[in-house]
Amino acid sequence: MKKITAAIVGAGVMGTATAWPLSDNGHEIRLVGTHLDRDIIQSCKEKNFHPRLKRELPPNVTPYYLEEIETALEGVDFILSGVNSMGAHWIGQTLAPYLKAGDTVIAVTKGLEAEPGGSLLILPEVLRAELPAGLREQVSLAAIGGPCIAGELAGRRQSCVFFGSREIETARWLADIYRTDYYHVQPTSEMVALEVAVALKNAYALGVGLAAGMLKASGGPDTAGAYMHNTAAALFAQGATEIHHILTMLGVDEHFAYGLPGAGDLFVTSRGGRSVTLGQLLGEGKSIQEARAILKGETLEAALVIEQMAVALPKLEARGLLRAQDMPLMHTLIDVVVNAQPLRLDFDAMFSQLG
Amino acid sequence: MKKITAAIVGAGVMGTATAWPLSDNGHEIRLVGTHLDRDIIQSCKEKNFHPRLKRELPPNVTPYYLEEIETALEGVDFILSGVNSMGAHWIGQTLAPYLKAGDTVIAVTKGLEAEPGGSLLILPEVLRAELPAGLREQVSLAAIGGPCIAGELAGRRQSCVFFGSREIETARWLADIYRTDYYHVQPTSEMVALEVAVALKNAYALGVGLAAGMLKASGGPDTAGAYMHNTAAALFAQGATEIHHILTMLGVDEHFAYGLPGAGDLFVTSRGGRSVTLGQLLGEGKSIQEARAILKGETLEAALVIEQMAVALPKLEARGLLRAQDMPLMHTLIDVVVNAQPLRLDFDAMFSQLG
C-alpha cells in the first residue's frame, strides 16, 4: 500500500491510540496536541512517551504543539480529530483555515447536539457547520464508532469498529489505511446510525451504573451473596431498546442498536469509566450536584448527551416522532441529571413495548 | 387477589427462586424435588433451608420428595417446571399422568432441540410432545425468559422478565399472580422469540468468555494495563446480531434480540457462570475434551445448545433460510465445541452484515 501521511489533532487517549494501526501499516503520523495537551506533547517530544496511555509511541509518530499545527498539516492525506465532544466546534474552527476541497477528516468524538426544533445533530455535522460555506460540502467527513477502549487498541488487542461516512468510498479508503490483523474495520455509509448509537451509549452506560450504586446503598451483596446484576441487565436491555427507538425514528439503520455501535459499545462502556461512576453515585442516592462535586474536573460525556436529549426529547414527542412511553429510561436520566430530581426507576414502564 | 396454589417441580435454584414472589403475594407453594434434588428437599424439610440458594425458604412453601408428587399436584392451579434442559422430556413424561384439559404449565428451562430437518423446537414444545395426543393441545404452556439470576430473585433484587405463551391470557394470568414490586413481569404471546433468544444466549455467553481466556493465554493485562474488553464486546455484539438473524429467519419478533431476552440476558449471563467458564477454558487454547474434563459433572447448557445448532445450522443453510455468512460466530463455536477443532476467530467475517 502507498504510504499515507495522517495528522491526528487532539492527543488524548483515543485519538492517539489510532496511531498504532497506522504506524503498524507503515504510515507516517503527525500528532498535534490541543491547548489541553501541552504536557502530553512535551512528554512525547522529550521521552517519546504518552503519559495517559502509559506507552512509548510507536514508530513514525512526530509530536507537535498546537502552535506548530500549520507545519503538521502540510501535505497530509487526511486528518483525524481526536478531541472530545466539548471540542466539536473548536476543531471545526481550528481546521477551517487549512482545509481545501477534497480533504478528508475522520473523528473519534462521541456526542450529539440538539437543534432548536429537537433534531439531533451528529458531531461531524457540527464540525462541518464551522467550515466556510463554500467548503462545507467539498470536504469528506467520517467517524469511528464501536467498542474500542483506547488503551486496548494501543495494546494491539483484537478490536472491531465501524468507519462511517456519507461517502462510502471515503469510509472504505480510510478502512483500508487503518485495517490490521488486530484492528478490524468495517466501512459503512450509515454514519448517522453509527454516531447516534455511540453517543447515546454513554447515557445508557450511566443507566447501567445506577444498579451498582443501588447495591451499595442497600448495603452491598446480601448474606446469600445476591448482587444486582439482574437490575443492571434490565437497564442495559432498556438502553439498547431506546437506542433502537431513536434510530427507527431517524429512519436510519436500526440494526446498529444491537451491533458493535449500540449493544457492543454499551457493553464495553458499562465495564467502567466516568459514565458508570456517575451512574453509581446517582444510584447511591447522591444528587447530581453532589456527584458533580465528587467528579469535579472530569468531562462527563454521559451528562452532556443527557442534557442534549433533555432539549430534544420533549420536542420530538411533541412532533409525534416519539411516544412518551418509548423512552422511559432516558426520561428518568433527564429527571436526575438535568432536573436534579431524586432517582426513581419505574421498571414497570419499561419493556411494555415488546410482547 | 384470590389465593393460588402452585406446584414447582424441580427444586434447583431457578425454579425454587420463583417461590419468593409467589409467597410474597400470599400464594401457597408446593416444592417437589426431582430424583437429583433429594438432598435439597431433605434440607428443606428438616431445616426449611435451600442449600444451593443458601437461604431459608419464604413462608407458605411445603417441600415434597418426588414420590410424593401425586399429593403435591393435587388441586394446584398451575405447575412450574424448574428442571434444566436435560430434563425437558422427563418433565413431560412425569407430569403427563396428572395433567388434564385446561391445566397450565410454565417452565424456566432454557434450551432448544433441533428436529431432523433443522427446525428448532423450543422446550415447552418438547414437553408438550411427551403428553398423550388427546391432551397436547388442551394444556396451556408458558415460559419465563429474561435476565434473572436465581439468587438475586430470591434476594428480592429488582428483576425484569417476560412470561411468554401462545395463549396471551395464560401469560397475563400468570404475570398477575407473580408480579411484585421487585419482580417485574411482562406477558407476551411471542413465546418462540423469547425461548429461542434465551436459549442462544448461553452459547454466546460462552463466546464472550473466550476473550477472558485469550487474555489469560496472552499473559494477562499488558504492562500498560490493557485487558480484552474490546474483544469481549465485539463477541457480545456478534452474538446479539446472530440471535437477531435466527429470530428474523423464524419470522418471530426480532426485537427480542436486543431486549431483555437477547442482549439483556446475554449481559447478565456474561457476568459469570459455567457458560463463561467453558468459554474461558476454550479461549485459553484448551480443547473441548480438556475443558469438559476440568468442568466434569457440570451441566454445560452452552454446549448443549451449540450441539443442537450443529445439527440445525447446516440444514437451515441448505434450505436457504440462513446464509453461511450470517452466523460466523456460531460456526466457530460449533467447530470448537462439537468438532473439537482449535479456536480460530475470524473477526473480519463478523459485522459484514451491517454497513
XYZ file of C-alpha atoms in Angstrom:
710
model
C 0.000 0.000 0.000
C 1.060 3.578 -0.720
C 2.483 5.284 2.347
C -0.007 7.756 3.801
C 0.646 10.804 5.967
C -2.004 11.420 8.604
C -2.404 14.209 11.154
C -4.082 13.425 14.464
C -5.341 16.630 16.091
C -6.052 16.105 19.766
C -3.557 13.967 21.647
C -5.950 12.383 24.133
C -6.030 8.621 24.527
C -8.469 7.704 21.759
C -7.046 9.888 19.016
C -3.502 8.886 19.852
C -4.366 5.175 20.032
C -5.297 5.217 16.350
C -1.601 5.880 15.645
C -0.794 2.244 16.422
C -2.562 0.621 13.451
C -1.405 3.487 11.222
C 2.180 3.008 12.312
C 1.992 -0.779 12.004
C 0.833 -0.288 8.408
C 3.909 1.816 7.672
C 2.172 5.179 7.548
C 3.504 8.478 8.894
C 1.633 10.149 11.762
C 1.823 13.760 12.949
C 0.311 14.070 16.435
C -0.894 17.592 17.257
C -1.868 18.432 20.833
C -4.614 20.914 21.661
C -4.089 23.628 24.273
C -5.180 20.992 26.833
C -2.500 18.536 25.682
C 0.674 20.544 26.312
C 2.004 18.161 28.972
C 1.259 15.178 26.767
C 3.090 16.658 23.763
C 6.024 17.710 25.948
C 6.344 14.125 27.191
C 6.018 12.795 23.645
C 8.729 15.158 22.385
C 11.123 14.597 25.274
C 10.577 10.933 26.085
C 8.547 9.555 23.159
C 6.097 8.504 25.908
C 2.324 9.169 26.090
C 1.647 9.655 29.805
C -2.080 8.846 29.712
C -1.768 5.764 27.510
C 1.298 4.851 29.602
C 3.123 3.681 26.495
C 6.003 4.652 24.260
C 4.727 5.952 20.939
C 5.012 3.543 18.018
C 7.462 4.310 15.152
C 6.733 7.075 12.612
C 4.881 9.393 15.033
C 6.030 13.027 15.264
C 4.502 15.173 18.041
C 3.593 18.835 17.519
C 2.372 21.604 19.815
C -0.781 23.402 18.703
C 1.209 26.421 17.501
C 3.005 24.096 15.082
C -0.270 22.922 13.507
C 0.376 24.622 10.158
C 3.576 22.638 9.690
C 1.894 19.468 10.950
C -0.992 19.687 8.466
C 1.232 20.468 5.480
C 0.658 17.865 2.781
C -1.239 15.336 4.900
C -3.550 12.829 3.214
C -6.218 13.078 5.931
C -6.825 14.465 9.410
C -8.177 12.563 12.403
C -9.976 14.647 15.016
C -9.200 13.293 18.455
C -10.913 15.979 20.536
C -13.771 15.144 22.912
C -17.333 16.362 22.468
C -16.554 19.686 24.189
C -14.193 20.394 21.287
C -16.573 19.686 18.393
C -16.944 23.362 17.439
C -13.333 24.187 18.253
C -11.922 21.534 15.923
C -14.006 22.845 13.009
C -12.868 26.394 13.647
C -9.259 25.278 14.080
C -9.086 23.156 10.928
C -11.097 25.530 8.709
C -8.130 27.681 7.582
C -6.182 24.628 6.461
C -8.867 22.586 4.690
C -9.486 22.670 0.973
C -11.910 20.928 -1.384
C -11.358 17.189 -1.482
C -9.866 16.929 2.006
C -10.935 14.239 4.466
C -11.479 14.459 8.232
C -12.363 11.450 10.400
C -13.409 11.906 14.031
C -13.394 9.718 17.120
C -15.521 12.238 19.023
C -18.772 10.940 20.557
C -21.726 13.188 21.196
C -24.870 14.829 19.896
C -26.243 18.335 19.679
C -29.940 19.125 19.835
C -31.104 21.707 17.331
C -33.795 24.167 18.463
C -36.550 22.087 16.844
C -35.368 18.942 18.582
C -33.471 17.406 15.680
C -30.292 15.589 16.669
C -27.079 16.723 15.019
C -24.122 14.338 14.942
C -20.746 15.878 15.754
C -19.197 15.517 12.269
C -22.011 17.808 11.115
C -21.215 20.218 13.971
C -17.663 20.282 12.647
C -18.926 20.776 9.089
C -21.054 23.753 10.108
C -17.921 25.543 11.356
C -16.345 25.450 7.887
C -16.705 28.294 5.362
C -19.958 27.935 3.412
C -18.221 27.264 0.117
C -16.132 24.480 1.582
C -18.719 22.643 3.683
C -19.877 20.189 1.044
C -16.418 19.879 -0.505
C -14.884 18.080 2.483
C -15.433 14.391 3.247
C -16.271 13.704 6.868
C -16.096 10.321 8.538
C -16.405 8.925 12.062
C -15.227 5.923 14.054
C -17.654 4.022 16.267
C -17.745 0.733 18.102
C -16.477 -0.844 21.313
C -12.879 0.341 21.496
C -11.107 1.227 24.727
C -8.102 3.302 23.643
C -5.564 1.523 25.827
C -6.588 -1.815 24.365
C -6.207 -0.579 20.792
C -2.747 0.755 21.657
C -2.075 -2.665 23.216
C -2.975 -4.223 19.863
C -5.904 -6.169 21.356
C -8.487 -7.523 18.910
C -10.896 -4.628 18.328
C -13.793 -4.309 15.867
C -15.174 -0.921 14.776
C -17.118 0.798 12.018
C -15.858 3.716 9.963
C -18.888 5.678 8.800
C -19.180 8.349 6.134
C -21.939 9.675 3.880
C -19.407 8.928 1.132
C -18.866 5.175 1.354
C -15.679 5.468 -0.760
C -14.194 7.659 1.963
C -15.073 5.100 4.633
C -13.586 2.303 2.506
C -10.405 4.254 1.731
C -9.818 5.030 5.408
C -10.680 1.471 6.446
C -8.047 0.134 4.045
C -5.466 2.514 5.510
C -6.223 1.535 9.109
C -7.070 -2.159 8.941
C -4.594 -4.536 10.633
C -4.766 -8.083 11.962
C -5.978 -6.676 15.306
C -7.964 -3.580 14.195
C -10.941 -4.840 12.225
C -12.661 -2.017 10.392
C -15.976 -2.254 8.553
C -16.847 0.716 6.337
C -20.445 1.916 6.344
C -22.452 4.732 4.797
C -24.680 4.719 7.900
C -22.772 7.495 9.681
C -25.856 8.874 11.426
C -26.914 5.489 12.848
C -23.322 4.887 13.927
C -22.845 8.247 15.614
C -26.224 8.401 17.308
C -25.830 4.892 18.732
C -22.348 5.501 20.128
C -23.330 8.893 21.567
C -26.398 7.509 23.350
C -24.454 4.564 24.767
C -22.682 6.938 27.168
C -26.040 7.980 28.604
C -27.188 4.381 28.970
C -23.871 3.262 30.489
C -24.701 5.756 33.234
C -28.064 3.974 33.441
C -26.396 0.571 33.852
C -24.133 2.075 36.530
C -27.169 3.001 38.637
C -27.502 -0.652 39.673
C -24.075 -0.736 41.333
C -24.995 2.398 43.291
C -28.334 0.915 44.337
C -26.462 -2.172 45.516
C -24.087 -0.067 47.585
C -26.977 1.931 49.060
C -28.703 -1.325 50.038
C -25.623 -2.425 51.998
C -23.917 -4.421 49.245
C -24.397 -8.102 48.431
C -26.763 -9.718 50.918
C -25.871 -12.606 53.246
C -26.550 -15.145 50.493
C -24.375 -13.225 48.033
C -27.024 -11.581 45.839
C -25.747 -8.683 43.716
C -27.904 -6.567 41.397
C -26.799 -7.928 38.035
C -30.454 -8.573 37.108
C -31.150 -4.892 37.614
C -28.105 -3.830 35.595
C -29.107 -6.190 32.779
C -32.648 -4.814 32.664
C -31.253 -1.284 32.413
C -28.845 -2.473 29.706
C -31.690 -4.006 27.694
C -33.823 -0.903 28.076
C -30.893 1.225 26.892
C -30.444 -0.896 23.759
C -34.211 -0.756 23.196
C -34.307 3.041 23.456
C -31.322 3.391 21.084
C -33.366 1.266 18.675
C -36.358 3.607 19.060
C -34.223 6.645 18.223
C -32.598 5.011 15.186
C -36.008 3.887 13.930
C -37.370 7.419 14.403
C -34.449 8.829 12.413
C -35.097 6.393 9.592
C -31.533 5.103 9.717
C -30.288 1.523 10.056
C -31.786 0.412 13.367
C -29.639 -2.738 13.336
C -26.853 -0.619 14.781
C -28.776 -0.738 18.082
C -27.632 -4.292 18.789
C -24.409 -4.471 16.779
C -20.999 -3.008 17.571
C -22.160 0.617 17.967
C -25.181 0.025 20.229
C -25.146 -3.055 22.447
C -21.456 -3.762 21.764
C -20.244 -0.312 22.709
C -22.687 -0.175 25.645
C -21.236 -3.493 26.865
C -17.664 -2.239 26.938
C -18.608 1.182 28.293
C -20.552 -0.471 31.124
C -17.340 -2.154 32.293
C -16.180 1.082 33.892
C -15.215 4.679 33.323
C -16.702 8.049 34.188
C -20.197 7.387 32.815
C -20.552 4.307 35.019
C -19.056 6.101 38.026
C -21.544 8.937 37.660
C -24.342 6.365 37.482
C -23.082 4.648 40.628
C -23.086 7.913 42.569
C -26.622 8.730 41.418
C -27.726 5.155 42.137
C -26.454 5.525 45.702
C -28.871 8.400 46.100
C -26.483 11.306 45.662
C -27.855 14.356 43.862
C -26.372 15.383 40.529
C -24.773 18.367 42.301
C -23.113 16.069 44.851
C -21.983 13.683 42.110
C -20.538 16.513 40.021
C -18.669 17.793 43.062
C -17.105 14.365 43.616
C -16.136 14.059 39.930
C -15.001 17.685 39.737
C -12.919 18.462 36.702
C -13.893 15.331 34.777
C -15.595 15.646 31.385
C -18.907 13.843 31.869
C -19.824 12.763 28.332
C -22.914 10.958 29.616
C -24.264 14.114 31.250
C -23.574 16.118 28.100
C -25.613 13.695 25.986
C -28.447 13.608 28.531
C -28.523 17.422 28.562
C -28.928 17.442 24.786
C -31.671 14.802 24.987
C -33.436 16.953 27.591
C -33.711 19.620 24.904
C -34.595 17.262 22.068
C -36.921 14.690 23.607
C -39.916 16.917 24.516
C -39.814 18.408 21.034
C -39.527 15.044 19.289
C -42.500 13.819 21.352
C -44.481 16.990 20.634
C -43.833 16.445 16.926
C -45.224 12.919 17.242
C -41.902 11.317 16.246
C -41.582 9.503 19.553
C -44.234 8.439 22.028
C -43.837 9.362 25.699
C -43.725 5.646 26.584
C -40.873 4.941 24.142
C -38.096 6.437 26.263
C -38.834 5.907 29.984
C -35.193 5.362 30.952
C -33.990 8.486 29.144
C -36.760 10.477 30.872
C -35.517 9.137 34.217
C -31.934 10.084 33.350
C -33.077 13.592 32.377
C -35.021 13.921 35.635
C -31.972 13.005 37.708
C -29.129 14.585 35.722
C -30.767 17.720 34.318
C -33.713 18.407 36.627
C -31.789 17.338 39.761
C -34.644 15.152 40.980
C -34.173 12.086 43.201
C -33.744 8.800 41.295
C -36.974 6.903 40.770
C -36.798 3.941 38.397
C -40.138 2.718 37.103
C -39.365 -0.760 35.804
C -42.998 -1.437 35.005
C -42.927 1.397 32.462
C -40.045 -0.298 30.669
C -40.367 -3.230 28.268
C -44.047 -2.647 27.696
C -43.129 -2.063 24.035
C -42.430 -5.715 23.459
C -44.908 -8.522 23.859
C -56.216 -11.390 44.690
C -57.520 -14.918 45.076
C -55.023 -17.193 46.778
C -53.383 -19.534 44.282
C -51.760 -22.906 44.877
C -48.731 -23.588 42.710
C -46.501 -26.636 42.399
C -42.854 -26.148 41.494
C -41.401 -29.379 40.103
C -37.618 -29.319 40.164
C -36.048 -27.775 43.257
C -32.955 -26.290 41.629
C -32.109 -22.638 42.149
C -34.201 -21.063 39.395
C -37.412 -22.962 39.949
C -37.221 -22.524 43.709
C -36.425 -18.796 43.434
C -39.825 -18.203 41.833
C -41.333 -19.189 45.191
C -40.313 -15.809 46.647
C -42.646 -13.589 44.610
C -45.393 -16.223 44.901
C -45.006 -16.331 48.670
C -44.822 -12.535 48.961
C -48.135 -12.366 47.108
C -49.703 -14.698 49.665
C -49.885 -17.783 47.477
C -49.235 -21.396 48.533
C -46.252 -23.216 47.008
C -45.551 -26.949 46.903
C -41.906 -27.570 46.042
C -41.274 -31.022 44.520
C -37.695 -32.241 44.110
C -36.630 -34.485 41.241
C -34.509 -37.591 41.830
C -31.499 -35.239 41.628
C -32.866 -32.965 44.378
C -33.154 -35.411 47.311
C -30.553 -33.587 49.431
C -32.203 -30.246 48.712
C -35.659 -31.487 49.727
C -34.260 -33.164 52.837
C -32.689 -29.860 53.893
C -35.911 -28.009 53.100
C -37.975 -30.476 55.165
C -35.585 -30.606 58.121
C -34.266 -27.042 58.268
C -36.510 -25.041 55.927
C -33.222 -24.123 54.208
C -32.355 -24.367 50.488
C -28.663 -25.293 50.442
C -27.896 -24.038 46.916
C -29.744 -20.741 47.248
C -28.232 -20.500 50.752
C -31.499 -19.121 52.113
C -34.366 -20.096 54.366
C -37.484 -20.740 52.326
C -40.105 -17.990 52.408
C -43.483 -18.635 54.140
C -46.110 -20.907 52.567
C -43.660 -23.305 50.896
C -44.087 -27.045 51.526
C -41.331 -29.369 50.252
C -42.080 -32.802 48.753
C -39.937 -35.704 47.588
C -40.587 -36.944 44.062
C -42.500 -39.974 45.345
C -44.953 -37.566 46.981
C -45.695 -35.805 43.658
C -49.275 -37.074 43.415
C -50.139 -35.423 46.729
C -48.209 -32.305 45.786
C -50.054 -31.825 42.479
C -53.496 -32.436 43.977
C -55.691 -29.408 43.280
C -52.946 -26.998 42.199
C -53.820 -24.026 39.998
C -50.674 -24.334 37.880
C -47.332 -26.129 37.733
C -43.932 -24.533 37.250
C -41.273 -26.741 35.691
C -37.918 -25.989 37.265
C -35.875 -28.731 35.603
C -32.882 -27.916 33.398
C -32.727 -28.631 29.681
C -31.597 -32.223 30.273
C -34.978 -32.777 31.920
C -37.233 -31.404 29.178
C -38.501 -34.841 28.107
C -38.561 -36.191 31.642
C -40.794 -33.431 32.978
C -43.347 -34.040 30.227
C -43.383 -37.765 30.940
C -43.573 -37.157 34.688
C -46.416 -34.641 34.572
C -48.446 -36.442 31.875
C -50.386 -38.714 34.243
C -51.531 -35.792 36.371
C -52.452 -33.212 33.707
C -55.952 -32.696 32.404
C -57.559 -30.367 29.870
C -57.321 -26.730 30.909
C -54.214 -27.163 33.042
C -51.290 -24.737 32.860
C -47.543 -25.421 32.997
C -44.905 -22.678 32.972
C -41.208 -23.513 32.552
C -37.948 -21.798 33.459
C -35.964 -24.307 31.385
C -33.658 -22.864 28.698
C -32.700 -24.816 25.617
C -33.510 -25.874 22.080
C -33.860 -29.138 20.215
C -33.045 -29.492 16.536
C -35.547 -31.553 14.563
C -34.195 -33.820 11.806
C -34.954 -31.203 9.119
C -33.137 -28.498 11.068
C -36.165 -26.793 12.586
C -35.638 -25.533 16.113
C -38.029 -26.774 18.762
C -38.425 -24.777 21.984
C -38.523 -26.800 25.190
C -42.173 -26.133 26.093
C -42.979 -27.898 22.819
C -40.656 -30.754 23.767
C -42.668 -31.065 26.969
C -45.932 -30.885 25.019
C -44.837 -33.697 22.704
C -44.484 -36.015 25.709
C -48.158 -35.618 26.627
C -50.865 -38.009 25.389
C -52.073 -36.998 21.902
C -55.554 -36.070 23.085
C -54.217 -33.786 25.803
C -51.439 -31.966 23.933
C -53.491 -29.052 22.670
C -55.657 -28.951 25.795
C -52.869 -27.770 28.094
C -51.590 -24.193 28.219
C -47.796 -23.927 28.180
C -45.821 -20.857 29.149
C -42.174 -19.961 29.705
C -40.121 -17.417 31.640
C -37.250 -15.577 29.966
C -35.063 -12.596 30.680
C -32.029 -11.661 32.749
C -32.708 -13.273 36.105
C -30.035 -14.810 38.301
C -31.932 -17.044 40.729
C -30.117 -15.889 43.857
C -30.941 -12.282 43.070
C -34.645 -13.042 42.594
C -34.656 -14.886 45.942
C -32.870 -11.819 47.357
C -35.772 -9.685 46.093
C -33.496 -7.665 43.791
C -35.188 -5.684 41.021
C -35.605 -8.162 38.149
C -37.443 -7.794 34.834
C -38.642 -10.794 32.808
C -41.109 -11.867 30.160
C -43.716 -14.594 30.600
C -44.472 -15.989 27.154
C -47.299 -18.200 25.991
C -49.085 -18.872 22.700
C -52.178 -18.038 24.761
C -51.649 -14.451 25.851
C -54.373 -14.802 28.512
C -52.299 -17.524 30.164
C -49.223 -15.275 30.168
C -51.267 -12.397 31.622
C -52.882 -14.574 34.284
C -49.529 -15.942 35.443
C -47.915 -12.478 35.301
C -50.627 -11.142 37.604
C -50.006 -13.981 40.048
C -46.236 -13.452 40.115
C -45.789 -9.684 39.788
C -44.367 -7.883 42.840
C -42.627 -4.564 43.427
C -39.297 -6.281 42.666
C -40.334 -8.933 40.091
C -41.497 -7.070 37.009
C -43.272 -9.387 34.597
C -44.362 -8.501 31.074
C -46.686 -11.002 29.392
C -46.084 -11.748 25.721
C -47.501 -14.069 23.090
C -44.041 -14.240 21.497
C -43.019 -17.438 23.285
C -40.863 -18.694 20.404
C -38.864 -15.443 20.131
C -38.458 -15.427 23.899
C -37.332 -19.032 24.219
C -35.006 -19.030 21.212
C -33.289 -15.825 22.367
C -32.720 -17.027 25.918
C -31.514 -20.449 24.751
C -28.995 -18.990 22.290
C -27.668 -16.522 24.861
C -25.962 -19.409 26.708
C -23.995 -20.241 23.558
C -22.999 -16.625 23.012
C -22.064 -16.127 26.673
C -19.524 -18.874 26.012
C -18.435 -16.748 23.043
C -17.969 -13.671 25.234
C -15.997 -15.776 27.706
C -13.448 -16.654 25.013
C -11.945 -13.167 25.404
C -11.014 -13.727 29.049
C -9.296 -16.960 28.075
C -7.430 -15.275 25.234
C -6.295 -12.618 27.713
C -5.011 -15.269 30.108
C -3.224 -17.103 27.290
C -1.546 -13.830 26.262
C -0.140 -13.412 29.766
C -2.918 -11.250 31.203
C -3.185 -7.458 31.109
C -0.084 -5.951 29.491
C 2.326 -3.559 31.210
C 0.088 -0.583 30.399
C -2.970 -2.388 31.796
C -4.756 -3.369 28.577
C -7.425 -6.051 29.021
C -9.501 -7.560 26.184
C -12.833 -5.856 26.828
C -12.915 -4.677 23.195
C -12.715 -8.288 22.090
C -15.411 -9.399 24.530
C -17.669 -6.554 23.363
C -17.224 -7.480 19.702
C -18.171 -11.072 20.505
C -21.157 -9.806 22.525
C -22.346 -7.676 19.597
C -21.924 -10.532 17.147
C -23.906 -12.795 19.482
C -26.794 -10.316 19.621
C -26.597 -9.941 15.843
C -26.777 -13.698 15.266
C -29.710 -14.050 17.675
C -31.397 -11.379 15.540
C -30.688 -13.392 12.369
C -32.299 -16.506 13.853
C -35.382 -14.653 15.106
C -35.781 -12.975 11.714
C -35.454 -16.342 9.980
C -38.143 -17.790 12.253
C -40.479 -14.913 11.427
C -40.934 -14.093 15.113
C -40.439 -10.754 16.902
C -36.795 -9.962 16.212
C -36.888 -7.120 18.754
C -36.291 -9.729 21.427
C -32.683 -9.863 20.186
C -31.817 -6.601 21.924
C -34.391 -6.518 24.722
C -34.474 -8.465 27.968
C -34.283 -11.956 26.392
C -31.392 -11.338 23.967
C -28.891 -8.620 24.835
C -30.224 -8.257 28.404
C -29.946 -11.932 29.266
C -26.611 -12.193 27.422
C -25.341 -9.282 29.522
C -26.144 -10.950 32.829
C -25.015 -14.402 31.694
C -21.687 -12.942 30.554
C -21.010 -11.843 34.149
C -20.054 -15.372 35.089
C -21.218 -18.954 35.427
C -20.494 -22.192 33.650
C -21.026 -20.942 30.088
C -18.457 -18.196 30.592
C -16.045 -20.557 32.352
C -16.226 -23.002 29.454
C -15.533 -20.118 27.062
C -12.529 -19.033 29.121
C -11.028 -22.513 29.013
C -11.518 -22.745 25.247
C -10.182 -19.197 24.812
C -7.031 -20.216 26.661
C -6.481 -22.808 23.969
C -7.729 -25.881 25.798
C -9.553 -28.456 23.693
C -13.207 -29.176 24.380
C -12.155 -32.529 25.820
C -9.761 -30.842 28.246
C -12.368 -28.235 29.177
C -15.016 -30.898 29.800
C -12.595 -32.807 31.993
C -11.965 -29.701 34.104
C -15.701 -28.987 34.407
C -16.550 -32.649 34.967
C -20.018 -33.235 36.302
C -21.325 -29.771 35.448
C -24.311 -29.412 33.136
C -22.973 -27.307 30.259
C -26.093 -25.634 28.859
C -23.998 -23.677 26.345
C -22.511 -26.858 24.887
C -25.960 -28.470 24.691
C -27.313 -25.537 22.658
C -24.260 -25.485 20.384
C -24.657 -29.233 19.779
C -28.252 -28.662 18.680
C -27.187 -25.779 16.436
C -24.551 -28.062 14.886
C -27.416 -30.261 13.734
C -29.722 -27.440 12.684
C -27.442 -24.863 11.084
C -26.215 -26.811 8.024
C -29.798 -27.802 7.269
C -31.158 -24.276 7.699
C -28.418 -23.039 5.367
C -29.067 -25.813 2.846
C -32.745 -24.841 2.882
C -31.739 -21.245 2.079
C -33.205 -19.917 5.345
C -29.831 -18.650 6.537
C -26.775 -17.641 4.574
C -23.395 -19.129 5.512
C -22.120 -15.618 6.303
C -24.988 -14.901 8.739
C -23.661 -16.988 11.605
C -19.828 -16.904 11.661
C -19.570 -16.932 15.464
C -21.930 -19.899 15.843
C -19.920 -21.760 13.194
C -16.772 -21.071 15.202
C -18.447 -22.304 18.394
C -19.576 -25.473 16.594
C -16.054 -26.041 15.264
C -14.561 -25.785 18.745
C -17.249 -27.389 20.914
C -18.641 -30.090 18.620
C -15.882 -30.737 16.072
C -13.102 -30.364 18.681
C -11.078 -28.063 16.454
C -8.671 -25.406 17.764
C -10.215 -21.963 18.290
C -9.855 -19.654 15.321
C -11.845 -16.414 15.493
C -12.286 -14.640 12.161
C -13.291 -11.113 13.181
C -13.254 -9.924 9.580
C -16.068 -12.358 8.791
C -18.203 -10.752 11.504
C -20.142 -7.486 11.169
C -20.035 -7.565 7.376
C -23.842 -7.738 7.519
C -24.131 -4.141 8.606
C -22.944 -1.156 6.660
